[in-house]
PDB file of C-alpha atoms in Angstrom:
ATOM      1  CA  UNK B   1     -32.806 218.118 -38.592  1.00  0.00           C
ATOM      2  CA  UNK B   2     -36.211 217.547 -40.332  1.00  0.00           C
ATOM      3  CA  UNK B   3     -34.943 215.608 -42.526  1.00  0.00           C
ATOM      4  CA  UNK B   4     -32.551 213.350 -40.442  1.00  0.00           C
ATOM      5  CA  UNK B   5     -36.267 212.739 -38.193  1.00  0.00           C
ATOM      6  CA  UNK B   6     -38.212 211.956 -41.322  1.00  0.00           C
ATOM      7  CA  UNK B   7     -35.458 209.092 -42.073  1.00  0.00           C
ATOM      8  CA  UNK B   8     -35.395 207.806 -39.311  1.00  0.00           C
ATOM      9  CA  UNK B   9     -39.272 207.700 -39.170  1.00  0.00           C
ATOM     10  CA  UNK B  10     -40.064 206.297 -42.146  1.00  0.00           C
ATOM     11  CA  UNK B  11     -37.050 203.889 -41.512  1.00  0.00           C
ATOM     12  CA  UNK B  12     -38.719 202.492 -38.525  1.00  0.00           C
ATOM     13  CA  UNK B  13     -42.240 202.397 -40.472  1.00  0.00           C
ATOM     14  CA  UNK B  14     -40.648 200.161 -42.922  1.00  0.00           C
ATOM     15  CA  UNK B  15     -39.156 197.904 -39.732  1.00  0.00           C
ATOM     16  CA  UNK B  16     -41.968 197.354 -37.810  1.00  0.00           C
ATOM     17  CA  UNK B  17     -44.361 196.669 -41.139  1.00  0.00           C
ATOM     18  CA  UNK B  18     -41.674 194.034 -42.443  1.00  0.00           C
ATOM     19  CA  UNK B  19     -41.738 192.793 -39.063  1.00  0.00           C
ATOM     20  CA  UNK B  20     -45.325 192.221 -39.086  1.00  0.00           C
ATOM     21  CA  UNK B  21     -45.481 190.901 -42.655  1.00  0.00           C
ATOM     22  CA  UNK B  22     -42.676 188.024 -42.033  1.00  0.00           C
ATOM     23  CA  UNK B  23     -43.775 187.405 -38.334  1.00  0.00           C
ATOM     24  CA  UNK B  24     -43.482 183.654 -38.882  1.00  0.00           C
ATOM     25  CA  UNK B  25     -43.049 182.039 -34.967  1.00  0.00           C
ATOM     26  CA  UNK B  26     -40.716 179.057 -34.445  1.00  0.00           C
ATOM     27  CA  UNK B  27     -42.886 176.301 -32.798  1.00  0.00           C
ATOM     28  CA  UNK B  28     -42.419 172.908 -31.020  1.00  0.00           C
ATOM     29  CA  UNK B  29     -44.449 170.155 -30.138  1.00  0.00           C
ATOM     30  CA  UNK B  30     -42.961 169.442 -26.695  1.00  0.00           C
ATOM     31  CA  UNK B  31     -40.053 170.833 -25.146  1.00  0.00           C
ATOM     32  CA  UNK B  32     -37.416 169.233 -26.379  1.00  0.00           C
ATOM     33  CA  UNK B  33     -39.000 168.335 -29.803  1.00  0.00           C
ATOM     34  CA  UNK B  34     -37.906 169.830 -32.987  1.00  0.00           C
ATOM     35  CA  UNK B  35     -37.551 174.046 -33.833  1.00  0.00           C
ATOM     36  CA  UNK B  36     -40.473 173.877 -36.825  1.00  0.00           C
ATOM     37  CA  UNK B  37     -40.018 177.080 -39.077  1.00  0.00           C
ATOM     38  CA  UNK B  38     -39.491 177.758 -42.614  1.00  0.00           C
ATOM     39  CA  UNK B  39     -39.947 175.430 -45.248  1.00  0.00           C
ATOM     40  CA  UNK B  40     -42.117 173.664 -42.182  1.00  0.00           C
ATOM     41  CA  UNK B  41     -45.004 174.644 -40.878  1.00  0.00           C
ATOM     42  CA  UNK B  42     -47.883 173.688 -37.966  1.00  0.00           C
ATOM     43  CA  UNK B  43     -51.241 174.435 -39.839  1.00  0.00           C
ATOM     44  CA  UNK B  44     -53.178 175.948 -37.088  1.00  0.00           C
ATOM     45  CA  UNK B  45     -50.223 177.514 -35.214  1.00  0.00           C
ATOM     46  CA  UNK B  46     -47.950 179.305 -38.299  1.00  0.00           C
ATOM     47  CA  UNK B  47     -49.219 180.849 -41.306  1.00  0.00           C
ATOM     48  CA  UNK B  48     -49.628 179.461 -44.568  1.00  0.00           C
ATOM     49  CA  UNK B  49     -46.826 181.949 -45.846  1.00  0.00           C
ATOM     50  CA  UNK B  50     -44.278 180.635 -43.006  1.00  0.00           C
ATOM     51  CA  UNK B  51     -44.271 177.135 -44.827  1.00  0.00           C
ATOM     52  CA  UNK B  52     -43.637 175.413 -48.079  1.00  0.00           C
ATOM     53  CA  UNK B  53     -46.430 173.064 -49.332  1.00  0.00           C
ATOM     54  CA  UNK B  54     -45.662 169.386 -48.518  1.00  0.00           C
ATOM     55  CA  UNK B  55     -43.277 170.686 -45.640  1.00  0.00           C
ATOM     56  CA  UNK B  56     -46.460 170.139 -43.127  1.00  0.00           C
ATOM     57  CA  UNK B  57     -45.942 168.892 -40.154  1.00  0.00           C
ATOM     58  CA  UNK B  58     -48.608 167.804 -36.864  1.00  0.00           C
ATOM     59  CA  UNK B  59     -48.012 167.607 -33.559  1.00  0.00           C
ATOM     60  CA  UNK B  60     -49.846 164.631 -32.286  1.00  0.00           C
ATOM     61  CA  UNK B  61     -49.070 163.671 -28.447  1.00  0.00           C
ATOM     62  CA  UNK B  62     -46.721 166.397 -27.880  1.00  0.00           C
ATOM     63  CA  UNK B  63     -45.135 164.359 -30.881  1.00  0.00           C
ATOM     64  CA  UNK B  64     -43.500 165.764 -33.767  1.00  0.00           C
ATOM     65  CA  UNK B  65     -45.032 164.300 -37.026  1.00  0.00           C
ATOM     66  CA  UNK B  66     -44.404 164.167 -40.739  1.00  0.00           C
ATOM     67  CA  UNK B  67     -47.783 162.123 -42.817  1.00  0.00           C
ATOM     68  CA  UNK B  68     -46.792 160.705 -46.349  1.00  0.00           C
ATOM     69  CA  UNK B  69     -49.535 159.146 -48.915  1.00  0.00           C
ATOM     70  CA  UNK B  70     -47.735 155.948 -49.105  1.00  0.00           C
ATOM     71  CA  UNK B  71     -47.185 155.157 -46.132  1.00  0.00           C
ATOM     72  CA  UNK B  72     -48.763 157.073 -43.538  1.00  0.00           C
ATOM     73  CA  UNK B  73     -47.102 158.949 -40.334  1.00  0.00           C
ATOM     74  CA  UNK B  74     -43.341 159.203 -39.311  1.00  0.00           C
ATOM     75  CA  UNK B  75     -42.156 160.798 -36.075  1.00  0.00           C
ATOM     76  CA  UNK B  76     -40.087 163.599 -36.993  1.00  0.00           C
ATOM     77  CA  UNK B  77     -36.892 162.939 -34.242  1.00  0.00           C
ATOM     78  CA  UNK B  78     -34.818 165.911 -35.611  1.00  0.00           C
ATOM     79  CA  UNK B  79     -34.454 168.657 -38.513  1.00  0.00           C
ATOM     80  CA  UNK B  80     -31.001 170.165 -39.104  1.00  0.00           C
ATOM     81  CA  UNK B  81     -31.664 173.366 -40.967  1.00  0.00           C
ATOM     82  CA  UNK B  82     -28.567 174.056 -42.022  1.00  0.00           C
ATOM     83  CA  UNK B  83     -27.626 170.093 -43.470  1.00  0.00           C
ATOM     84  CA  UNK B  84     -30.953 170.174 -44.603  1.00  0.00           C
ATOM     85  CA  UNK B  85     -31.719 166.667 -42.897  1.00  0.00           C
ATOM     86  CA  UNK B  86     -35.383 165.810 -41.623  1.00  0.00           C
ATOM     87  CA  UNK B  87     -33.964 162.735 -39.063  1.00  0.00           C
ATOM     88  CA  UNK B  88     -37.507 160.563 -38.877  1.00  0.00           C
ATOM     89  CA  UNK B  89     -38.568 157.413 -36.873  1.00  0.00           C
ATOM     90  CA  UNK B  90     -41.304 154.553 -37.762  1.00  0.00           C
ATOM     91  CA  UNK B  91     -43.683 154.805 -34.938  1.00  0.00           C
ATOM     92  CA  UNK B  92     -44.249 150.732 -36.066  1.00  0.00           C
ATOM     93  CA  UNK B  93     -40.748 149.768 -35.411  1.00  0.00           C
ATOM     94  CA  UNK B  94     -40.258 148.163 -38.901  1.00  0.00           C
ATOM     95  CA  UNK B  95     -37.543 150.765 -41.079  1.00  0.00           C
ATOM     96  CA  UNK B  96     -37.891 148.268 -43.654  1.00  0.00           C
ATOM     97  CA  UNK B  97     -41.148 149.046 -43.841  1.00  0.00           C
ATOM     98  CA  UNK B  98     -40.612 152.425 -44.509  1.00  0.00           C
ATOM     99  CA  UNK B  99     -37.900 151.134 -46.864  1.00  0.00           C
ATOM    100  CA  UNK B 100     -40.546 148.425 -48.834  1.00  0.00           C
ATOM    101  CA  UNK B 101     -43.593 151.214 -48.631  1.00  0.00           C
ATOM    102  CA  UNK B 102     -42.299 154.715 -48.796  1.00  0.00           C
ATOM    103  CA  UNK B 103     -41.740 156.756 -52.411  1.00  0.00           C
ATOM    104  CA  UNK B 104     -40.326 159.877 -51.388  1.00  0.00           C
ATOM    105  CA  UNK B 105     -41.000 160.743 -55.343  1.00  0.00           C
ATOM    106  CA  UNK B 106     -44.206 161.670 -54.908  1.00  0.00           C
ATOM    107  CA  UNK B 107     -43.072 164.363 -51.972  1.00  0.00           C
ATOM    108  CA  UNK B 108     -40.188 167.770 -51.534  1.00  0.00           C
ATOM    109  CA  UNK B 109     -37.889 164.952 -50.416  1.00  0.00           C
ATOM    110  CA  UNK B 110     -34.951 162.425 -50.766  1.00  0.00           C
ATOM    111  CA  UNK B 111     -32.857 160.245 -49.018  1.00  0.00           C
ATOM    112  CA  UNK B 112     -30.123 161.662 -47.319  1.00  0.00           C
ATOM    113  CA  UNK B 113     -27.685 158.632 -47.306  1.00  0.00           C
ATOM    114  CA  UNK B 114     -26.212 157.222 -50.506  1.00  0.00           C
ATOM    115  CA  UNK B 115     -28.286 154.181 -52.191  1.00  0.00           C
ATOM    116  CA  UNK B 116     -28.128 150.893 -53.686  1.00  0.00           C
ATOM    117  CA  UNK B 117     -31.015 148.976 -55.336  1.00  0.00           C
ATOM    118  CA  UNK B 118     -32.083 146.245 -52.951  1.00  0.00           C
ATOM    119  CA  UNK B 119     -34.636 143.692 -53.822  1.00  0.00           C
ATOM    120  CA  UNK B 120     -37.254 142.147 -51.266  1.00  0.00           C
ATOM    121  CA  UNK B 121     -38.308 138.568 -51.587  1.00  0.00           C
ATOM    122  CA  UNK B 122     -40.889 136.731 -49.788  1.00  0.00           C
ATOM    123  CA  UNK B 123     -39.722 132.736 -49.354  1.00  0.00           C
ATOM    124  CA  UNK B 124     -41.812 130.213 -48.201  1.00  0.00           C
ATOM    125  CA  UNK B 125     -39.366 128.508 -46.203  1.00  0.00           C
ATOM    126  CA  UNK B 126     -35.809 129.335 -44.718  1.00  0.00           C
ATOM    127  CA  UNK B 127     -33.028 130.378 -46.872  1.00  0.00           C
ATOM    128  CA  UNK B 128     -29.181 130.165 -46.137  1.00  0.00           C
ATOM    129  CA  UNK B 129     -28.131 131.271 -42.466  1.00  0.00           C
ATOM    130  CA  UNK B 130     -25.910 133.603 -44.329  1.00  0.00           C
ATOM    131  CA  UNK B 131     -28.818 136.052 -44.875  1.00  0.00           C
ATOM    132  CA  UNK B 132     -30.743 137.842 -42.384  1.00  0.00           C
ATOM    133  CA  UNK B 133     -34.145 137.767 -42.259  1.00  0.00           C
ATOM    134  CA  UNK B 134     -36.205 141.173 -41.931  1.00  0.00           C
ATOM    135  CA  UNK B 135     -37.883 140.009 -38.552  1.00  0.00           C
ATOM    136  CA  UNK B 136     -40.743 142.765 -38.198  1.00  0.00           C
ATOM    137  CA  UNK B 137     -41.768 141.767 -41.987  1.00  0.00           C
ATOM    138  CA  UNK B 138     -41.991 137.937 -41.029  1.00  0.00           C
ATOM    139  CA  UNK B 139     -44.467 135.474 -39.999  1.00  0.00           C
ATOM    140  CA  UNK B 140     -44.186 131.582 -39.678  1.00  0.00           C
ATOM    141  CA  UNK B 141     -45.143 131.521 -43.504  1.00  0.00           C
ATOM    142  CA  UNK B 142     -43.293 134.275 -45.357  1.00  0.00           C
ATOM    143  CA  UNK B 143     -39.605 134.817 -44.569  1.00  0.00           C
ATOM    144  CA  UNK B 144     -38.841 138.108 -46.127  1.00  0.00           C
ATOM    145  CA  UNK B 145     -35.023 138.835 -46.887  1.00  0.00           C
ATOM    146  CA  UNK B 146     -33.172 142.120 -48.225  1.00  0.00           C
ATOM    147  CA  UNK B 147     -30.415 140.576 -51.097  1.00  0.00           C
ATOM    148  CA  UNK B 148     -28.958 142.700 -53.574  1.00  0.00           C
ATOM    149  CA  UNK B 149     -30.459 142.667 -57.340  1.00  0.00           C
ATOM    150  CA  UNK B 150     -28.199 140.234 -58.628  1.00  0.00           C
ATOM    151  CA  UNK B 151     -29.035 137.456 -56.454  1.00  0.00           C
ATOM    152  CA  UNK B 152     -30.190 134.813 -57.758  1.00  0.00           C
ATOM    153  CA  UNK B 153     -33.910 133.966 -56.462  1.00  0.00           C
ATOM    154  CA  UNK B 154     -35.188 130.290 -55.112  1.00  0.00           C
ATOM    155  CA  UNK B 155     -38.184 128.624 -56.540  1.00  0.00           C
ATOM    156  CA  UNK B 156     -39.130 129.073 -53.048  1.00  0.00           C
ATOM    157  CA  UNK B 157     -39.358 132.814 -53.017  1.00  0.00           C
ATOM    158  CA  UNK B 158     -41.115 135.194 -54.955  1.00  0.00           C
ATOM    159  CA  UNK B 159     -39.855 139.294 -55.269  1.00  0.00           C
ATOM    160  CA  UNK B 160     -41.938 141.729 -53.496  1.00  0.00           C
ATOM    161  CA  UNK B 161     -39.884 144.832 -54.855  1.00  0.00           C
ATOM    162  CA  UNK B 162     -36.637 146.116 -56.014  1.00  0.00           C
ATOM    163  CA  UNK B 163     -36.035 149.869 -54.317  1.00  0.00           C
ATOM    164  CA  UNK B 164     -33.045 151.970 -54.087  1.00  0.00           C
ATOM    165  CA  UNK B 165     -33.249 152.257 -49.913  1.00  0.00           C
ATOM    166  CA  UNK B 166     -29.725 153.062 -47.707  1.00  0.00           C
ATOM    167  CA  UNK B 167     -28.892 149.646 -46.829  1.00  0.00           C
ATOM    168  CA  UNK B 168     -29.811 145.996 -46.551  1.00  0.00           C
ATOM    169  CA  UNK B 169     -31.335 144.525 -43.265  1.00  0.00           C
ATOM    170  CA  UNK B 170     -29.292 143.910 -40.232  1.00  0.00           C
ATOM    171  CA  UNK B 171     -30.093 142.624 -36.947  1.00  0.00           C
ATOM    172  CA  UNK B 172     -27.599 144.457 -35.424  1.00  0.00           C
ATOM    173  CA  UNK B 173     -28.853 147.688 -36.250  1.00  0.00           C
ATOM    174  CA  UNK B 174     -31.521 147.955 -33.598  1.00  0.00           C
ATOM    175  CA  UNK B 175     -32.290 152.042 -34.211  1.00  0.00           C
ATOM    176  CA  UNK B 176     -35.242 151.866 -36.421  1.00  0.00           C
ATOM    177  CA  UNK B 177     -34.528 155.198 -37.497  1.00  0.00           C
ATOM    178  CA  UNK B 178     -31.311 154.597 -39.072  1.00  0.00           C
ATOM    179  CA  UNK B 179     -30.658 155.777 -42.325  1.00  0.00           C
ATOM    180  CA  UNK B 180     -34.412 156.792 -42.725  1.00  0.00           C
ATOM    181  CA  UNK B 181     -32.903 160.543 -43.424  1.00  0.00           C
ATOM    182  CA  UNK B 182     -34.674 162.596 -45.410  1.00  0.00           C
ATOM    183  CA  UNK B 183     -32.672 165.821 -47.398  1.00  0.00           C
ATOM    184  CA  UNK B 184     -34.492 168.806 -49.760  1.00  0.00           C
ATOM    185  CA  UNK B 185     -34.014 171.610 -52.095  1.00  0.00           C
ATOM    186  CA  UNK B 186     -35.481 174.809 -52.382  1.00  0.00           C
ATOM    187  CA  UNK B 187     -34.235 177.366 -55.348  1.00  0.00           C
ATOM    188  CA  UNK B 188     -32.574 180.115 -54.014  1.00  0.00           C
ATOM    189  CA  UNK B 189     -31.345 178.939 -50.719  1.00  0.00           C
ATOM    190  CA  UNK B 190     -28.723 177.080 -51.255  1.00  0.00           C
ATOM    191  CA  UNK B 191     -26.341 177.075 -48.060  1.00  0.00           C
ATOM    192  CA  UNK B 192     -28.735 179.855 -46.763  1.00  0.00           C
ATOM    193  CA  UNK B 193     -28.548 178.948 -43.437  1.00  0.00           C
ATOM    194  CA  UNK B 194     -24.663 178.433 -42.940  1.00  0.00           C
ATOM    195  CA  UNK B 195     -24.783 181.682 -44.220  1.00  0.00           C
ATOM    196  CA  UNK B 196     -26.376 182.840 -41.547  1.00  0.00           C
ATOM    197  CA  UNK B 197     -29.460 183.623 -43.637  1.00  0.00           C
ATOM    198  CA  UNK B 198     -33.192 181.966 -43.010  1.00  0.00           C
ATOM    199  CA  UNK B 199     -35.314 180.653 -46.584  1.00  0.00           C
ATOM    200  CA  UNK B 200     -38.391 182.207 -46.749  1.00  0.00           C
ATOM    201  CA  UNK B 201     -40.721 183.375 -49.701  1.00  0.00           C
ATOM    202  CA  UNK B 202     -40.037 186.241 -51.460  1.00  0.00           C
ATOM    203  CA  UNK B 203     -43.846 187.030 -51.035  1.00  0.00           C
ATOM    204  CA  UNK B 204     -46.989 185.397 -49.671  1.00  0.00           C
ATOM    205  CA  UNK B 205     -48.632 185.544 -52.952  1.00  0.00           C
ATOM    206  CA  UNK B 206     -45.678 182.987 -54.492  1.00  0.00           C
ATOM    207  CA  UNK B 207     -43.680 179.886 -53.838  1.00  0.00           C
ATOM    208  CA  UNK B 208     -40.876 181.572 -54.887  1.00  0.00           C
ATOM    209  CA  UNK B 209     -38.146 181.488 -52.471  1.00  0.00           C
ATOM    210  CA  UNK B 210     -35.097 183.333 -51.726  1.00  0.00           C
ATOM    211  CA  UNK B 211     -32.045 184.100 -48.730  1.00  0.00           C
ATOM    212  CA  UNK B 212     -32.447 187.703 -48.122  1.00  0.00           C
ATOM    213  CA  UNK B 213     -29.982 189.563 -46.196  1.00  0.00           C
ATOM    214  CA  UNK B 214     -28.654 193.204 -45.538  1.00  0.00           C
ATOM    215  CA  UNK B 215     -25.047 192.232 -45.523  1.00  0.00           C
ATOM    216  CA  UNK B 216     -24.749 188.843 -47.466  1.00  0.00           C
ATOM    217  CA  UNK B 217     -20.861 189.139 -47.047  1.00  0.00           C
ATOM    218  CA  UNK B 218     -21.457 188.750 -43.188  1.00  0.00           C
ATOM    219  CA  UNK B 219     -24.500 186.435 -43.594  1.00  0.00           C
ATOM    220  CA  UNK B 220     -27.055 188.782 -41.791  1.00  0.00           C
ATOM    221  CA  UNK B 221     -30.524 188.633 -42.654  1.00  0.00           C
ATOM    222  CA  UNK B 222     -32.963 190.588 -41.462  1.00  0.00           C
ATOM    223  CA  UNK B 223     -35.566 188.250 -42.352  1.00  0.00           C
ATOM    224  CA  UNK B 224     -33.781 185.454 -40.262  1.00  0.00           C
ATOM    225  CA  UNK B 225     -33.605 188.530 -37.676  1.00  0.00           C
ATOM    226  CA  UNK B 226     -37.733 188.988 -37.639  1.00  0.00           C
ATOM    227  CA  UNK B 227     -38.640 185.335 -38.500  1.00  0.00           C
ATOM    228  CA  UNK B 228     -37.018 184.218 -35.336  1.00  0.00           C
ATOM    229  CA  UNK B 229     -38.189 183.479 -31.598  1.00  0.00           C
ATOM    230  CA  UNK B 230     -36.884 186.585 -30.864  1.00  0.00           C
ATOM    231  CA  UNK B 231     -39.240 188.469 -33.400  1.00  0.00           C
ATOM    232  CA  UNK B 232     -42.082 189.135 -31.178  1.00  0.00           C
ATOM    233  CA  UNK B 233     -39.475 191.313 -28.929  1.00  0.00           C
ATOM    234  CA  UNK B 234     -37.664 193.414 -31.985  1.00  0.00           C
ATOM    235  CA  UNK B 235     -41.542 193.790 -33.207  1.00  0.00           C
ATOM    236  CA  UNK B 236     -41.783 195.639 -29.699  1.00  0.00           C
ATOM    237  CA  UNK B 237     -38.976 197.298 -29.150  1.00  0.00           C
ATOM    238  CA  UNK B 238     -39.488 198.812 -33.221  1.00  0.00           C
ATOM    239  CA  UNK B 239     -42.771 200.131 -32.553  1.00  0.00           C
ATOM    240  CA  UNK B 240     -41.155 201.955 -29.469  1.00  0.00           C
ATOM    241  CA  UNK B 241     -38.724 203.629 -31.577  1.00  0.00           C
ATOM    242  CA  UNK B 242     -41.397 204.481 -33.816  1.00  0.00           C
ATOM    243  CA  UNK B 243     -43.348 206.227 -31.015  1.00  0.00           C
ATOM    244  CA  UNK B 244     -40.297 208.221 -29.510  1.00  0.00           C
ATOM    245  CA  UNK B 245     -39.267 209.153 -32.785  1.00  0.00           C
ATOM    246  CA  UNK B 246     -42.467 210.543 -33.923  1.00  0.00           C
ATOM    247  CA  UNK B 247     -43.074 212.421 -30.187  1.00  0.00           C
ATOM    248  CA  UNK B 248     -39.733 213.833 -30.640  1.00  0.00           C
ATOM    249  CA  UNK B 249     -40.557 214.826 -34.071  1.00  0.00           C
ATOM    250  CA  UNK B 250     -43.730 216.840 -32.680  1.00  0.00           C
ATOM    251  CA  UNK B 251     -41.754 218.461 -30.153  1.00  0.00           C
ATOM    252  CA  UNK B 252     -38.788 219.865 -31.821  1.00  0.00           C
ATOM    253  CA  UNK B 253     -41.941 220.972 -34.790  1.00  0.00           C
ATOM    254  CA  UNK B 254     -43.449 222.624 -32.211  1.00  0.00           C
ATOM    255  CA  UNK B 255     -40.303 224.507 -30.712  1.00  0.00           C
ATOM    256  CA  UNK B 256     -39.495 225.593 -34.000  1.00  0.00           C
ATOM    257  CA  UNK B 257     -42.797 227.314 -34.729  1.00  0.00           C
ATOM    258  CA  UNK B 258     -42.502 228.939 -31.427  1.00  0.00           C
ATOM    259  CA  UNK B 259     -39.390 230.338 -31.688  1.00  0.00           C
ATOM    260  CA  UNK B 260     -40.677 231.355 -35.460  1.00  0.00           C
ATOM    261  CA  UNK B 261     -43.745 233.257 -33.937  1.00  0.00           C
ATOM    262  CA  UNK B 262     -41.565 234.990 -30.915  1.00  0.00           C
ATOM    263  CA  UNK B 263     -38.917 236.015 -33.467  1.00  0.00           C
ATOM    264  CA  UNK B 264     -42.396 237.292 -35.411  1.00  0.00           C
ATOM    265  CA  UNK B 265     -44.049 238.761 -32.556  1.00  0.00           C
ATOM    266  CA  UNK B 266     -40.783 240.717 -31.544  1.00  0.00           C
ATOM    267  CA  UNK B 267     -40.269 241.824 -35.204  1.00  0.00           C
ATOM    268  CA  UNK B 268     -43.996 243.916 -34.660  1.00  0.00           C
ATOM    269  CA  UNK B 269     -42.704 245.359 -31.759  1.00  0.00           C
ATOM    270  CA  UNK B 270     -39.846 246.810 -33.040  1.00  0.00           C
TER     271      UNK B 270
END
C-alpha cells in the first residue's frame, strides 16, 4: 500500500512539474486570427522556450504579423501546423513586390508552391499586349513586366531581377496573397503533428527539437497534452491529485501507527 501511494505521488510530482516546465499558452491576435504556438511565438505573451528563433511573430492591430529584413511586415492570414504552411498577405497590395523584394534565404523559410525563375524588366514604353503588365509596380514611365528567363529583352527595357517566385503576373489573380506560402523544417519533427504529436525543444537551454510522445504508435504526446489551451486546466486538476494523494497518504500513515501502538499498548496489558 505504501508503496502503490509513493508511485502514485511521485508520479503526479513529475506531472505537475513537466506541466509547469512546458506551460507554453496558444495565443491569438484577434479572435479569429491565427493559433500562434510552437515554432511561433508572441515575445511578450509566450516564453522564449515556446518559440524557435526567426519564428517571431507581432500582433499589431489585433493583426497577425510576420517582419522580414528585406522587406519588412507581412500579415500572417493562416498557419497550418500540420502542412507546415505560414499562408501570408502584403499589407501593400503588390505580391510582386513581395516576389521582386523578399529572400526567404536569409530566414527558417521557403516557398511552399513549386518555382520557376522569372525575370523582371523595367521598359520605358509599352511592350506587346500579349504580356501583362505588373500594375502596382508601374508608373507612366516604367512599365514593369514578369517574362520568363529566356525572353528576349527590348532595347527599351532594362532587367530589374531574375528570382525563382511561384508564378508570373496575372491580372486575373486579384488575391494578393496567392502563392505567397511560406513552408519550414525543423529536425526531429517531421510529420509530428499528423502524428498527433506537438514540436517543441527538447530543453530550454537548446534549439534542439524533438516530437515527444508516451505512445508514438497512437500519436499521443504528452507534451502536445500540456502545451495546449487546455494546459492551464490539466496543470489544475494535477496539482489536485497531488494534494488528495498526499492527504490520503497521511491518513492511512497515521491509521497504521495507531493501530501499531493499540496492538502495543494491548500487548503491555496482557
Amino acid at each position: 500500500m505504501d508503496a502503490f501511494m509513493f508511485y502514485i505521488l511521485f508520479f503526479s510530482m513529475f506531472l505537475t512539474i513537466k506541466a509547469l516546465e512546458s506551460n507554453c499558452p496558444t495565443v491569438k491576435c484577434s479572435h479569429d486570427g491565427p493559433d500562434i504556438r510552437f515554432p511561433f511565438r508572441v515575445a511578450g505573451r509566450q516564453p522564449q522556450h515556446c518559440g524557435q528563433p526567426g519564428f517571431d511573430l507581432v500582433c499589431k492591430e489585433n493583426t497577425t504579423m510576420i517582419d522580414f529584413p528585406s522587406y519588412g511586415p507581412l500579415v500572417v492570414k493562416s498557419i497550418s501546423y500540420d502542412f507546415r504552411k505560414l499562408s501570408l498577405l502584403d499589407p501593400q497590395n503588390c505580391v510582386h513586390e513581395v516576389f521582386l523584394n523578399l529572400n526567404p534565404s536569409g530566414t527558417p523559410f521557403q516557398y511552399y508552391y513549386l518555382l520557376k525563375n522569372f525575370t523582371y524588366l523595367n521598359c520605358s514604353t509599352r511592350l506587346s499586349p500579349s504580356l501583362n503588365e505588373v500594375s502596382c509596380l508601374s508608373d507612366s514611365r516604367n512599365h514593369v513586366y514578369t517574362v520568363e528567363s529566356s525572353f528576349h529583352m527590348p532595347f527599351s527595357c532594362r532587367q530589374l531581377k531574375t528570382v525563382p517566385i511561384p508564378f508570373s503576373y496575372s491580372p486575373y489573380l486579384a488575391d494578393n496573397s496567392f502563392g505567397l506560402g511560406l513552408t519550414w523544417s525543423l529536425p526531429g519533427c517531421e510529420d509530428c503533428e499528423s502524428r498527433g504529436g506537438s514540436c517543441v525543444f527538447q530543453s530550454k537551454e537548446g534549439l534542439k527539437t524533438g516530437c515527444p510522445s508516451i505512445a508514438q504508435d497512437k500519436g499521443f504526446s504528452i507534451v502536445h497534452l500540456l502545451s495546449s489551451g487546455t494546459g492551464s486546466m490539466i496543470l489544475i486538476i494535477l496539482v489536485f491529485i497531488f494534494v488528495m494523494t498526499t492527504m490520503i497518504s497521511i491518513k492511512v500513515y497515521f491509521r497504521q501507527k495507531l493501530k501499531v501502538d493499540e496492538e502495543a499498548e494491548n500487548e503491555n496489558l496482557l
